[in-house]
mmCIF file with all atom_site columns, C-alpha atoms in Angstrom:
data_model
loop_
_atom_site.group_PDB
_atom_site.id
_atom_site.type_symbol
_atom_site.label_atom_id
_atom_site.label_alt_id
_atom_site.label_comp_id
_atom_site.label_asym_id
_atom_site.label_entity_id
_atom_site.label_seq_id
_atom_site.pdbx_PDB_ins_code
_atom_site.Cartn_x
_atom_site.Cartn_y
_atom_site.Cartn_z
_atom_site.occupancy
_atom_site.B_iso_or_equiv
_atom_site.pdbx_formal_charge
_atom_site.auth_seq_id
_atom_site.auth_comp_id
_atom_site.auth_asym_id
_atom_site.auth_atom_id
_atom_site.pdbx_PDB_model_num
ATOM 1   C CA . UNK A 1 1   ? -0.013  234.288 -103.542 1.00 0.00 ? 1   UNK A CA 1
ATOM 2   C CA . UNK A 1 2   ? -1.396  231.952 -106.269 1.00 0.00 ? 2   UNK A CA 1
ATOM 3   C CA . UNK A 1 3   ? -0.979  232.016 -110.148 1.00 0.00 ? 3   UNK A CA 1
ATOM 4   C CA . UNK A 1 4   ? -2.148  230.596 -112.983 1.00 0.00 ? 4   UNK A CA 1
ATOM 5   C CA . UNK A 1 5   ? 0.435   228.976 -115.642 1.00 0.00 ? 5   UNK A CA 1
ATOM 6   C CA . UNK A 1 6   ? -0.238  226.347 -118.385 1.00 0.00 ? 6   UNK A CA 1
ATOM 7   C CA . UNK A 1 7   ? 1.155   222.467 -117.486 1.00 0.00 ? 7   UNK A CA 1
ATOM 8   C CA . UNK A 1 8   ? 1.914   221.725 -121.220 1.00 0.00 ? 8   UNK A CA 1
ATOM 9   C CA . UNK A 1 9   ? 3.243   223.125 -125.092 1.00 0.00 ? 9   UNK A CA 1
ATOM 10  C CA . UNK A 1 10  ? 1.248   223.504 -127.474 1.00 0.00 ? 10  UNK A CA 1
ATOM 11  C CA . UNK A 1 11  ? 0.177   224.733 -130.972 1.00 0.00 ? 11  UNK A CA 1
ATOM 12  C CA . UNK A 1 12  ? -2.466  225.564 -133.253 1.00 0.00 ? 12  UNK A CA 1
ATOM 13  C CA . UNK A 1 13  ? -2.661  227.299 -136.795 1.00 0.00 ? 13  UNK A CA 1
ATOM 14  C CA . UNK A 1 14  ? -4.851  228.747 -139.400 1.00 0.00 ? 14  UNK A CA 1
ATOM 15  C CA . UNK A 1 15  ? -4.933  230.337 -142.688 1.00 0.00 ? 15  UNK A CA 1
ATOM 16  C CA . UNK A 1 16  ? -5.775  234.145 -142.753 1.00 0.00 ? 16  UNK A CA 1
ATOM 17  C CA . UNK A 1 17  ? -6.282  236.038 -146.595 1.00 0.00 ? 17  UNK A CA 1
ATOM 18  C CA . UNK A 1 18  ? -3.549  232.931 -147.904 1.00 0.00 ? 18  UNK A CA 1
ATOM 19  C CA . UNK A 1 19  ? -1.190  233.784 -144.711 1.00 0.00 ? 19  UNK A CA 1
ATOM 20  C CA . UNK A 1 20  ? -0.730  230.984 -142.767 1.00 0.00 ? 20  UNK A CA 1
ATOM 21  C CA . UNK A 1 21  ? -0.265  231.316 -139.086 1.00 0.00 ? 21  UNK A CA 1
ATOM 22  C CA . UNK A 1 22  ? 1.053   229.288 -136.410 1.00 0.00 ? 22  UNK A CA 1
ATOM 23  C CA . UNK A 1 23  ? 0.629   229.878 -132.504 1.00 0.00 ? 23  UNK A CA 1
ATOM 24  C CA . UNK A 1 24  ? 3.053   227.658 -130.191 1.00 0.00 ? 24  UNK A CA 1
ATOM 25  C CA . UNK A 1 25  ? 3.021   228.474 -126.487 1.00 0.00 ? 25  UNK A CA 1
ATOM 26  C CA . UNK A 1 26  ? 4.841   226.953 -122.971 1.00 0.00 ? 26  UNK A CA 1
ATOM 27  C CA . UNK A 1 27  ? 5.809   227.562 -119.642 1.00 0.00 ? 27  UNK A CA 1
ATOM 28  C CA . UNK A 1 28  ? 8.812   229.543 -119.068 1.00 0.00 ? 28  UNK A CA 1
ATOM 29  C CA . UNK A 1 29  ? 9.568   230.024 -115.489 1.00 0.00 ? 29  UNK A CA 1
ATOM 30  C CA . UNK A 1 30  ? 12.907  232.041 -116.715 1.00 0.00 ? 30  UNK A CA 1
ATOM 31  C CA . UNK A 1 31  ? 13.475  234.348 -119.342 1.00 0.00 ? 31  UNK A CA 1
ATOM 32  C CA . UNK A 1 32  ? 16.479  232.127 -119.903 1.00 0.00 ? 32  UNK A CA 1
ATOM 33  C CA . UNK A 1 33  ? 13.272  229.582 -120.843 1.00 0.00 ? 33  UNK A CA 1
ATOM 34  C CA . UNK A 1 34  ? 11.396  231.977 -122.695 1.00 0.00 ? 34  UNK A CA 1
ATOM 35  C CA . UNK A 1 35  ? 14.086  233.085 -124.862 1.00 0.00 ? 35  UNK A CA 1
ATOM 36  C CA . UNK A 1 36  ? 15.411  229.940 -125.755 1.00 0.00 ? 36  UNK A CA 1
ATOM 37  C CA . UNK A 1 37  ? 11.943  228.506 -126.955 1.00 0.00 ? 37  UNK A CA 1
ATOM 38  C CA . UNK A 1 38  ? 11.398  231.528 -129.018 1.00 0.00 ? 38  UNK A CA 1
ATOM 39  C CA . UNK A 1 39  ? 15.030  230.762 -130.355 1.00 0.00 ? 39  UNK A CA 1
ATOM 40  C CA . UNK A 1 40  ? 13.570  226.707 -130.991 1.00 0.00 ? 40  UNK A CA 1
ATOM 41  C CA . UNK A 1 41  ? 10.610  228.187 -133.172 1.00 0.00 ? 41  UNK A CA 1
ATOM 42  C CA . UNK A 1 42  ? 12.646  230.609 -134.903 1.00 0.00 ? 42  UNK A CA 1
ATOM 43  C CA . UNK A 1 43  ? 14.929  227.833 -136.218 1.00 0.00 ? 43  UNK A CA 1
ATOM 44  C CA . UNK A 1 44  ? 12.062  225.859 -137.028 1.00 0.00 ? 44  UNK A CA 1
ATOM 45  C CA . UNK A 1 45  ? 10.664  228.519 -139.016 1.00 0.00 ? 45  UNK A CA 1
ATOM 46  C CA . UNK A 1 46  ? 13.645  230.226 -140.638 1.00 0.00 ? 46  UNK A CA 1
ATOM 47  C CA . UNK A 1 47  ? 12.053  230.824 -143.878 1.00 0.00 ? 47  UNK A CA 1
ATOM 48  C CA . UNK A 1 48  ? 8.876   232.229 -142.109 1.00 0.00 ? 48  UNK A CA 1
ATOM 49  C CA . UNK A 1 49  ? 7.882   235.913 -142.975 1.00 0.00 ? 49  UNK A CA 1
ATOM 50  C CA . UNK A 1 50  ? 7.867   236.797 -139.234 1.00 0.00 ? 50  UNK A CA 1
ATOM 51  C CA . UNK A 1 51  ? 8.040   234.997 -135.749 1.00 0.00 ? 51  UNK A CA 1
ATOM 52  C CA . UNK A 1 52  ? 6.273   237.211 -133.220 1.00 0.00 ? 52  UNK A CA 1
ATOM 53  C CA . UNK A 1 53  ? 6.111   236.365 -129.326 1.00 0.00 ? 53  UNK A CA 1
ATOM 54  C CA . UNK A 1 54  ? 5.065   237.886 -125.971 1.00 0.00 ? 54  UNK A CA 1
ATOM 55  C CA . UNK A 1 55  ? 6.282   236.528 -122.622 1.00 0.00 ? 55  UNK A CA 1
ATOM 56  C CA . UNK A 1 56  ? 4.844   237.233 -119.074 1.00 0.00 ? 56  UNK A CA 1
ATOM 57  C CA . UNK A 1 57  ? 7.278   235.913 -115.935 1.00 0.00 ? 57  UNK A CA 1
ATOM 58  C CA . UNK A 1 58  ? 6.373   236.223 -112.194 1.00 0.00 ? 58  UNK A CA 1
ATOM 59  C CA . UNK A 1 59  ? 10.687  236.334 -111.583 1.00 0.00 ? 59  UNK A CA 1
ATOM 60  C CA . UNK A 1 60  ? 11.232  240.156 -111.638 1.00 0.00 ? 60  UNK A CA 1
ATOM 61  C CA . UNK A 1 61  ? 7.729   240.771 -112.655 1.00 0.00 ? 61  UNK A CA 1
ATOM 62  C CA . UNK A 1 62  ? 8.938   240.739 -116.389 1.00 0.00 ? 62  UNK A CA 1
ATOM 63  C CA . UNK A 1 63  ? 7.220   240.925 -119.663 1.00 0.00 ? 63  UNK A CA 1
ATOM 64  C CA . UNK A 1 64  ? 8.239   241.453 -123.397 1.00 0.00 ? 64  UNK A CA 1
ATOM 65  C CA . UNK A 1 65  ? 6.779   241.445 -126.404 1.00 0.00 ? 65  UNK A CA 1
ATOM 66  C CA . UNK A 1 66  ? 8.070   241.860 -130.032 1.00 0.00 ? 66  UNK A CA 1
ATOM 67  C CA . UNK A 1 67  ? 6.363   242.450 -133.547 1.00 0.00 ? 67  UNK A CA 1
ATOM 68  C CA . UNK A 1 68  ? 9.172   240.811 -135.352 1.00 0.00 ? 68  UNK A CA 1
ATOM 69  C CA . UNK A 1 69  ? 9.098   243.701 -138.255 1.00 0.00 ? 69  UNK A CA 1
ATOM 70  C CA . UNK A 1 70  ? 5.414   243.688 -138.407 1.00 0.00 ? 70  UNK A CA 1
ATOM 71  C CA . UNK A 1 71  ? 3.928   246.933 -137.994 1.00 0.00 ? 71  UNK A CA 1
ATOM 72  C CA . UNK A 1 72  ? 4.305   248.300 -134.609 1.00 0.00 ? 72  UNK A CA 1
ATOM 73  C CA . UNK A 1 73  ? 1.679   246.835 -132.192 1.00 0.00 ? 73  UNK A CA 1
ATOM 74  C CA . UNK A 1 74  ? 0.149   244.789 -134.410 1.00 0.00 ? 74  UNK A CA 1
ATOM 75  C CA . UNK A 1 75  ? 1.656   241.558 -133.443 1.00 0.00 ? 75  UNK A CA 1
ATOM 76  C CA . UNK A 1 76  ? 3.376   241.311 -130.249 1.00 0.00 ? 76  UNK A CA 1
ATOM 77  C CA . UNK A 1 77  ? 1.285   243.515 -128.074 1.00 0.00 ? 77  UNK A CA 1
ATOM 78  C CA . UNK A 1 78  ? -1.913  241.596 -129.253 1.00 0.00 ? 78  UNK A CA 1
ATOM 79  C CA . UNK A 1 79  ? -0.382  237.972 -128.135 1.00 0.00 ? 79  UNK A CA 1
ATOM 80  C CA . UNK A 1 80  ? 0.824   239.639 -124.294 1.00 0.00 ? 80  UNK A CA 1
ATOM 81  C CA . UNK A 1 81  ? -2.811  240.776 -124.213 1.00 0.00 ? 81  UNK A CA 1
ATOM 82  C CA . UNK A 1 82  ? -4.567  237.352 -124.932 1.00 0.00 ? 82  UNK A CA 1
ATOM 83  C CA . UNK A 1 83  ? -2.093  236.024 -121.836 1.00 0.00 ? 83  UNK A CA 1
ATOM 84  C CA . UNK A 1 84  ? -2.676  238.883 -119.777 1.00 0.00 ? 84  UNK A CA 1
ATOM 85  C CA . UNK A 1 85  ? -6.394  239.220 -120.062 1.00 0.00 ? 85  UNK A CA 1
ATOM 86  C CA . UNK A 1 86  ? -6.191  235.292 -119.158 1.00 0.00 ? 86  UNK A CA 1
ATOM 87  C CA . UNK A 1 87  ? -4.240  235.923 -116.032 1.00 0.00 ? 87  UNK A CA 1
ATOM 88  C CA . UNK A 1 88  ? -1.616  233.637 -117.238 1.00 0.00 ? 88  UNK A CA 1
ATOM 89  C CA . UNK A 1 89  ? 1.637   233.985 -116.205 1.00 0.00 ? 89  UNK A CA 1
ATOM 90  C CA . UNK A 1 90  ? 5.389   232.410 -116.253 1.00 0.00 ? 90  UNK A CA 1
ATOM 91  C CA . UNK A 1 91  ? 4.914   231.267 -120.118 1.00 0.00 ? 91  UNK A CA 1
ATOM 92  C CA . UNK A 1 92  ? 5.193   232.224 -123.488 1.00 0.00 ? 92  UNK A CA 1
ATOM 93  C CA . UNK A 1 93  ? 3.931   232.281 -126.907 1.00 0.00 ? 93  UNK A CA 1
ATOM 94  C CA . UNK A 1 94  ? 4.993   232.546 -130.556 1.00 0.00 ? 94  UNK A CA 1
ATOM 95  C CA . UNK A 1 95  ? 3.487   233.079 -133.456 1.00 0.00 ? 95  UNK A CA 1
ATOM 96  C CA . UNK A 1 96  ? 4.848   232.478 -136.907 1.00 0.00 ? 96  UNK A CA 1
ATOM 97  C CA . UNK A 1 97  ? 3.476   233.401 -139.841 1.00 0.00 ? 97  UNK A CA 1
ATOM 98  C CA . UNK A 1 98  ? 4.157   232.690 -143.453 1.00 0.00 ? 98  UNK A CA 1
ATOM 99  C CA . UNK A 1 99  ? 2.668   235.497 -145.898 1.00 0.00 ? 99  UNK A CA 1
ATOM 100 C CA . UNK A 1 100 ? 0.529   234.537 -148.223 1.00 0.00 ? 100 UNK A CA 1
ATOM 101 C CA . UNK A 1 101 ? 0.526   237.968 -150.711 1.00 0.00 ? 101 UNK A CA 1
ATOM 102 C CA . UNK A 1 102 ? -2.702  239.538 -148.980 1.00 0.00 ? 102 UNK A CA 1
ATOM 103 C CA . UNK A 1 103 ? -2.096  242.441 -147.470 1.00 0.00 ? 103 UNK A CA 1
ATOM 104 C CA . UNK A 1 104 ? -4.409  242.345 -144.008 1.00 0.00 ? 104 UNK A CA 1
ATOM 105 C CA . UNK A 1 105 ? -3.939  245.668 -142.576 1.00 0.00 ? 105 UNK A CA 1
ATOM 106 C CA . UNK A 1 106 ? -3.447  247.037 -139.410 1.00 0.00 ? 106 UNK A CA 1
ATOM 107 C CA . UNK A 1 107 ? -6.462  245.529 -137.807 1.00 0.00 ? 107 UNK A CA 1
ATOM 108 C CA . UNK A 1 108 ? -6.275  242.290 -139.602 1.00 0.00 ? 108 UNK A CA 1
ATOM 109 C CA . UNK A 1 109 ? -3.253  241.972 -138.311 1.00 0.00 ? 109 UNK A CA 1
ATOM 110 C CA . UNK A 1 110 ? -3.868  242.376 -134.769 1.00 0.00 ? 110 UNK A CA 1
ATOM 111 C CA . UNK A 1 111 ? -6.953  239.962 -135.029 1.00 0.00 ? 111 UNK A CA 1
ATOM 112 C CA . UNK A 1 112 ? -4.887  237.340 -136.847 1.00 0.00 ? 112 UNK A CA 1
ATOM 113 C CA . UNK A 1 113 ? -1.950  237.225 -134.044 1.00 0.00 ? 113 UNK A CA 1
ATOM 114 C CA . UNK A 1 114 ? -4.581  237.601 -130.836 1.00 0.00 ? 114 UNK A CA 1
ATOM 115 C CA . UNK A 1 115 ? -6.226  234.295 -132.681 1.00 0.00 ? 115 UNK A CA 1
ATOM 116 C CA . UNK A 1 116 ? -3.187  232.568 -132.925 1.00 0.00 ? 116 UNK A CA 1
ATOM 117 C CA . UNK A 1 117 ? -2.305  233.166 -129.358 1.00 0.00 ? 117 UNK A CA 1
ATOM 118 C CA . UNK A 1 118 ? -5.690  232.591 -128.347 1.00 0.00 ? 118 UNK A CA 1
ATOM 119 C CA . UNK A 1 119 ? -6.346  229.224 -130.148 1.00 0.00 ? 119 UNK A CA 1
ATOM 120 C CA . UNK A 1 120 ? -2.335  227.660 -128.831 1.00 0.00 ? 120 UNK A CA 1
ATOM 121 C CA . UNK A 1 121 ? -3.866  228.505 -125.488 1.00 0.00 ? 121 UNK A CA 1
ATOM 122 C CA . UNK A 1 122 ? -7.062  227.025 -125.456 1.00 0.00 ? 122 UNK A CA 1
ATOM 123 C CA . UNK A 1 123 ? -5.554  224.049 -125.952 1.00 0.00 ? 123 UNK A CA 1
ATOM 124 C CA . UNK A 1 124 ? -3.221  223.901 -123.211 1.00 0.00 ? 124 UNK A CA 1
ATOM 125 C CA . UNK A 1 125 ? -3.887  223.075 -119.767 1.00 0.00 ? 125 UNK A CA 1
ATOM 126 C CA . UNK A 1 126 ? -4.150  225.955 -117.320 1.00 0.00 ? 126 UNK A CA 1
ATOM 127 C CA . UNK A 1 127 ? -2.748  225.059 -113.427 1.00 0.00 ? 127 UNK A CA 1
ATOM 128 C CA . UNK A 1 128 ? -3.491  226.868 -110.713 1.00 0.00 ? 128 UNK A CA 1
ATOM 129 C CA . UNK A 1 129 ? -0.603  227.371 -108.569 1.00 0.00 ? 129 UNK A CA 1
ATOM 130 C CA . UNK A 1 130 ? -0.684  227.588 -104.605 1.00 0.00 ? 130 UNK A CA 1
ATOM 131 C CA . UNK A 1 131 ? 1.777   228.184 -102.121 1.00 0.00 ? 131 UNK A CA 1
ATOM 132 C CA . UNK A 1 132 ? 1.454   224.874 -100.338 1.00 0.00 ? 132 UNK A CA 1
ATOM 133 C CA . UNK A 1 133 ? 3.122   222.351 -97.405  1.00 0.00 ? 133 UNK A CA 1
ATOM 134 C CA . UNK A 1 134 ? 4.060   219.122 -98.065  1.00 0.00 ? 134 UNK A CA 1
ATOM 135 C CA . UNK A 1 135 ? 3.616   216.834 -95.015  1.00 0.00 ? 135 UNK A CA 1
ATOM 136 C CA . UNK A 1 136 ? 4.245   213.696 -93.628  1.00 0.00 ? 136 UNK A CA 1
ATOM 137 C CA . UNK A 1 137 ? 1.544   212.189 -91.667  1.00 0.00 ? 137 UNK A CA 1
ATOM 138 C CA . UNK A 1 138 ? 2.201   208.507 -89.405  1.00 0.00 ? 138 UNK A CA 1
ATOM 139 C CA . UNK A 1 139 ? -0.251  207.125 -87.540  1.00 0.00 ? 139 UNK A CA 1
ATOM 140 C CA . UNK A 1 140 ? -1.444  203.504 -86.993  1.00 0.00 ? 140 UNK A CA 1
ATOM 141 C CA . UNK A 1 141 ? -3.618  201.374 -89.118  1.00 0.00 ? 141 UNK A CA 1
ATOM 142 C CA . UNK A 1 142 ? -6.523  202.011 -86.330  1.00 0.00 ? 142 UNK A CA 1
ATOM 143 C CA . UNK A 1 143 ? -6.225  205.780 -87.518  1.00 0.00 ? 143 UNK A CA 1
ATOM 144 C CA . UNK A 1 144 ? -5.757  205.480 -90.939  1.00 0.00 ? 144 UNK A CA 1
ATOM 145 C CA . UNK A 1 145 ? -9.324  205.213 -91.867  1.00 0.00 ? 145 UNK A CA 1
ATOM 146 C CA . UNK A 1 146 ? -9.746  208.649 -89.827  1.00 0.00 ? 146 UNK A CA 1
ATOM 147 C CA . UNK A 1 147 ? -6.722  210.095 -91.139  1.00 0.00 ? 147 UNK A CA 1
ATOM 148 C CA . UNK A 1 148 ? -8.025  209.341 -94.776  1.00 0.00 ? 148 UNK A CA 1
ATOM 149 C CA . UNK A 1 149 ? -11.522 210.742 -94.531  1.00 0.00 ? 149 UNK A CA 1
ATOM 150 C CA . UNK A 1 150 ? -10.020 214.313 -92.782  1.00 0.00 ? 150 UNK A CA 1
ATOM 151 C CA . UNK A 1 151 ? -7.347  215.455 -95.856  1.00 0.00 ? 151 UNK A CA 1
ATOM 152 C CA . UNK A 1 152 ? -9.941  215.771 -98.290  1.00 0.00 ? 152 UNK A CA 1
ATOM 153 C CA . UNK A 1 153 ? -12.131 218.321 -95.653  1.00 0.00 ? 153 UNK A CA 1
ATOM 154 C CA . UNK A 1 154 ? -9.071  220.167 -96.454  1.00 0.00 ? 154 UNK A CA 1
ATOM 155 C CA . UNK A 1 155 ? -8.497  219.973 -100.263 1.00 0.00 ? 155 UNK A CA 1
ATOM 156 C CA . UNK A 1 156 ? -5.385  217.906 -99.389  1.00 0.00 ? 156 UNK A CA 1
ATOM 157 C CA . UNK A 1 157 ? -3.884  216.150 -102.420 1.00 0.00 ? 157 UNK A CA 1
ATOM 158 C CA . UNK A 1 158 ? -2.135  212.671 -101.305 1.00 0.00 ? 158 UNK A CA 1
ATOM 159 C CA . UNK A 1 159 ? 0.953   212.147 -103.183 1.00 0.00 ? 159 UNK A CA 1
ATOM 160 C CA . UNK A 1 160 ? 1.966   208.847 -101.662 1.00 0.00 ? 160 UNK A CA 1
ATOM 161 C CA . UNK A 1 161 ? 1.055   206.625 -99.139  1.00 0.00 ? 161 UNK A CA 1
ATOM 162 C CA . UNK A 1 162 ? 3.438   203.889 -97.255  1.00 0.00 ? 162 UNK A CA 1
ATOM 163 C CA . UNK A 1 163 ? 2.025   200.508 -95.538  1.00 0.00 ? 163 UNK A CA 1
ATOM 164 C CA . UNK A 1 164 ? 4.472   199.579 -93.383  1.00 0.00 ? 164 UNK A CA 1
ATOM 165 C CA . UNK A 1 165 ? 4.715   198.624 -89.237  1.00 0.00 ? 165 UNK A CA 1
ATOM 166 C CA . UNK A 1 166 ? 2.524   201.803 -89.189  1.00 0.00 ? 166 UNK A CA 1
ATOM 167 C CA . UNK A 1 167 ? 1.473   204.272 -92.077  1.00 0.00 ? 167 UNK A CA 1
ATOM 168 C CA . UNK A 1 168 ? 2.796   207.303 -93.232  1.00 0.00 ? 168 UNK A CA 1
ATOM 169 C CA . UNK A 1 169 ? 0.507   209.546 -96.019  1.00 0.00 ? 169 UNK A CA 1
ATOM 170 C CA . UNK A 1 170 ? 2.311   212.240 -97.939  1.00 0.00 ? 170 UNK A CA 1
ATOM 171 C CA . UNK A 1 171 ? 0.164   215.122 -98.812  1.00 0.00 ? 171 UNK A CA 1
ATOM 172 C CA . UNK A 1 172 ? 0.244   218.590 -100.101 1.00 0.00 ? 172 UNK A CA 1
ATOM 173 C CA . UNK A 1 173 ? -2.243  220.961 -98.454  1.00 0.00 ? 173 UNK A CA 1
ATOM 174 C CA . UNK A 1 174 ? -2.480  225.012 -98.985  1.00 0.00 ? 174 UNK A CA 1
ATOM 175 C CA . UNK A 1 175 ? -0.681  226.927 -96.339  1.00 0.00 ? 175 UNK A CA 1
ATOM 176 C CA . UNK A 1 176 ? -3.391  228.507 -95.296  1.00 0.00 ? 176 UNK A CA 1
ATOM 177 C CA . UNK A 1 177 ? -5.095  225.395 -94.371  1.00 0.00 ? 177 UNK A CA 1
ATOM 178 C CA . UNK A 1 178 ? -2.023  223.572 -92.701  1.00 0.00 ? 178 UNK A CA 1
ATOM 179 C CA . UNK A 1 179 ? -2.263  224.797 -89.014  1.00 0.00 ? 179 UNK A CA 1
ATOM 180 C CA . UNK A 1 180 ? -6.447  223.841 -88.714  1.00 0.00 ? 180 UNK A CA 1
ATOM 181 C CA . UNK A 1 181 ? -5.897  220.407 -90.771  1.00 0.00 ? 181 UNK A CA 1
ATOM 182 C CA . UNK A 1 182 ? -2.899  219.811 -87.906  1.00 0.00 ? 182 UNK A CA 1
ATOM 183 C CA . UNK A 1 183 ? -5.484  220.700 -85.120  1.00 0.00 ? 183 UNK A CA 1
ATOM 184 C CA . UNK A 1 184 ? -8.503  218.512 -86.739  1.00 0.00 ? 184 UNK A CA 1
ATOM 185 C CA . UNK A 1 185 ? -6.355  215.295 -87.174  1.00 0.00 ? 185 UNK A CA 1
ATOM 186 C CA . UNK A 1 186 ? -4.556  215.302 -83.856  1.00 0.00 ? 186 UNK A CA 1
ATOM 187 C CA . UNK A 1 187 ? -8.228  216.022 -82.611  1.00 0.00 ? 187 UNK A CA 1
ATOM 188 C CA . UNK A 1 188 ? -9.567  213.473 -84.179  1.00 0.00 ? 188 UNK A CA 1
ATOM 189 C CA . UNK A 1 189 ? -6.529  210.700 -83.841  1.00 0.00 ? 189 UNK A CA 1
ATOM 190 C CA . UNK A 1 190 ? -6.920  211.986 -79.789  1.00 0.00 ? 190 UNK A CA 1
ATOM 191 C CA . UNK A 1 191 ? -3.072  212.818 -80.436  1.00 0.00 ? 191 UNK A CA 1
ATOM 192 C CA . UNK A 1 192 ? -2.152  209.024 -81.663  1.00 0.00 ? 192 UNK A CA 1
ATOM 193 C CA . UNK A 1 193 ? -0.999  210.823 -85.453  1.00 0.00 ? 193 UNK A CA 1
ATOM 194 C CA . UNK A 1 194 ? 2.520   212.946 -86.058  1.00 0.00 ? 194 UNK A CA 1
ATOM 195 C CA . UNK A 1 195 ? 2.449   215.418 -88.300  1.00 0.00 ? 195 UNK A CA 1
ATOM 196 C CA . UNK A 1 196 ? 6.174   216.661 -90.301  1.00 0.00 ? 196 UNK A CA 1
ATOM 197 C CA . UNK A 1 197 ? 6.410   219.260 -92.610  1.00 0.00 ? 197 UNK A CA 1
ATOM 198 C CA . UNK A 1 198 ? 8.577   218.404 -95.291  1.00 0.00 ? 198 UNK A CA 1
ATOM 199 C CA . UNK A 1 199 ? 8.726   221.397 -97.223  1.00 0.00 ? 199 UNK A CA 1
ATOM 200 C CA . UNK A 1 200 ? 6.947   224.618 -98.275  1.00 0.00 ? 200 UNK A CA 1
ATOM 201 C CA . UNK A 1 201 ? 6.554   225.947 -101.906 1.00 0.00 ? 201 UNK A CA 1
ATOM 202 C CA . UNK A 1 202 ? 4.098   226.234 -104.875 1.00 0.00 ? 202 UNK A CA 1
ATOM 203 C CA . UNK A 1 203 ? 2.104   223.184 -105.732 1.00 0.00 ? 203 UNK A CA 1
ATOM 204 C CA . UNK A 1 204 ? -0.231  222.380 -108.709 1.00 0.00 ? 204 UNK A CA 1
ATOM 205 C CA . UNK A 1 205 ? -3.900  222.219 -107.268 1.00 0.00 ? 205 UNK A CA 1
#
């Protein structure tokens, strides 16, 4: 099952009607994580009018949301929709905001915090996430040439590559993919390449 998370924090802020706003957002893979970078912003910002957040995690299938004493679903359901509707998941996003005098209403409201979460996500980096093996492939230099010009067939992403009395290439490939690479370079190789799997879990592709 793949996902889609973001690789890096960031932030972004505007000025709404004299109220400044500030989105921040990260990955979280915990709500340990989440809650403890809404607790960072918070003391950053303790003489902000309101620090509002949303959260999505894949562990227990969680997500919260709080309007931080704005008026009820005005802030904090607006943010978890901008990461839902993005299909983002294991992160989470605050946004501050310091009042500026103007009232914006209900719906000035819930545009101003869906823009704040919006604009800290477009500039982050979104990953997608794969369930993936990570092998260990030896063969000799005769087969390395071979052995190189297979993996990428297979969207393989080499992580490493030793040069020693023979070769050994370490490479992540999908899961799905891992038994018909196998078959291909031992194929190809006519059996002269060994093939370990190291380990299984998700991998940035």
């Amino acid at each position: 099952m793949s996902y889609k998370t973001i690789r890096n924090r960031t932030e972004a802020s505007f000025t709404e009607k004299k109220s400044e706003f500030i989105g921040y957002i990260s990955p979280a893979g915990t709500e340990e994580e989440a809650i403890g970078f809404i607790n960072e912003i918070r003391a950053m910002h303790r003489k902000a009018t309101h620090n509002c957040y949303a959260y999505i995690l894949r562990n227990n299938n969680t997500g919260r949301h709080s309007d931080d004493g704005e008026p009820g679903g005005t802030a904090g359901m607006p943010i978890y929709d901008v990461l839902s509707k993005n299909g983002i998941t294991d992160v989470v996003c605050v946004v501050t905001r310091y009042f500026g005098g103007i009232l914006l209403g209900a719906g000035g409201l819930v545009h101003a915090y869906s823009k704040g979460a919006s604009m800290a996500l477009a500039n982050a980096e979104i990953v997608n996430m794969e369930v993936a093996d990570s092998l260990k492939i030896s063969c000799d230099y005769t087969m390395y040439g071979i052995v190189n010009s297979v993996l990428p067939e297979f969207e393989s992403i080499i992580r490493d590559t030793e040069f020693t009395d023979s070769v050994c290439i370490y490479a992540d490939v999908k899961t799905e993919l891992t038994e018909s690479l196998t078959a291909k370079l031992i194929d190809r190789c006519n059996g002269k390449v060994k093939i370990e799997k190291l380990k299984s879990g998700y991998v940035e592709f």
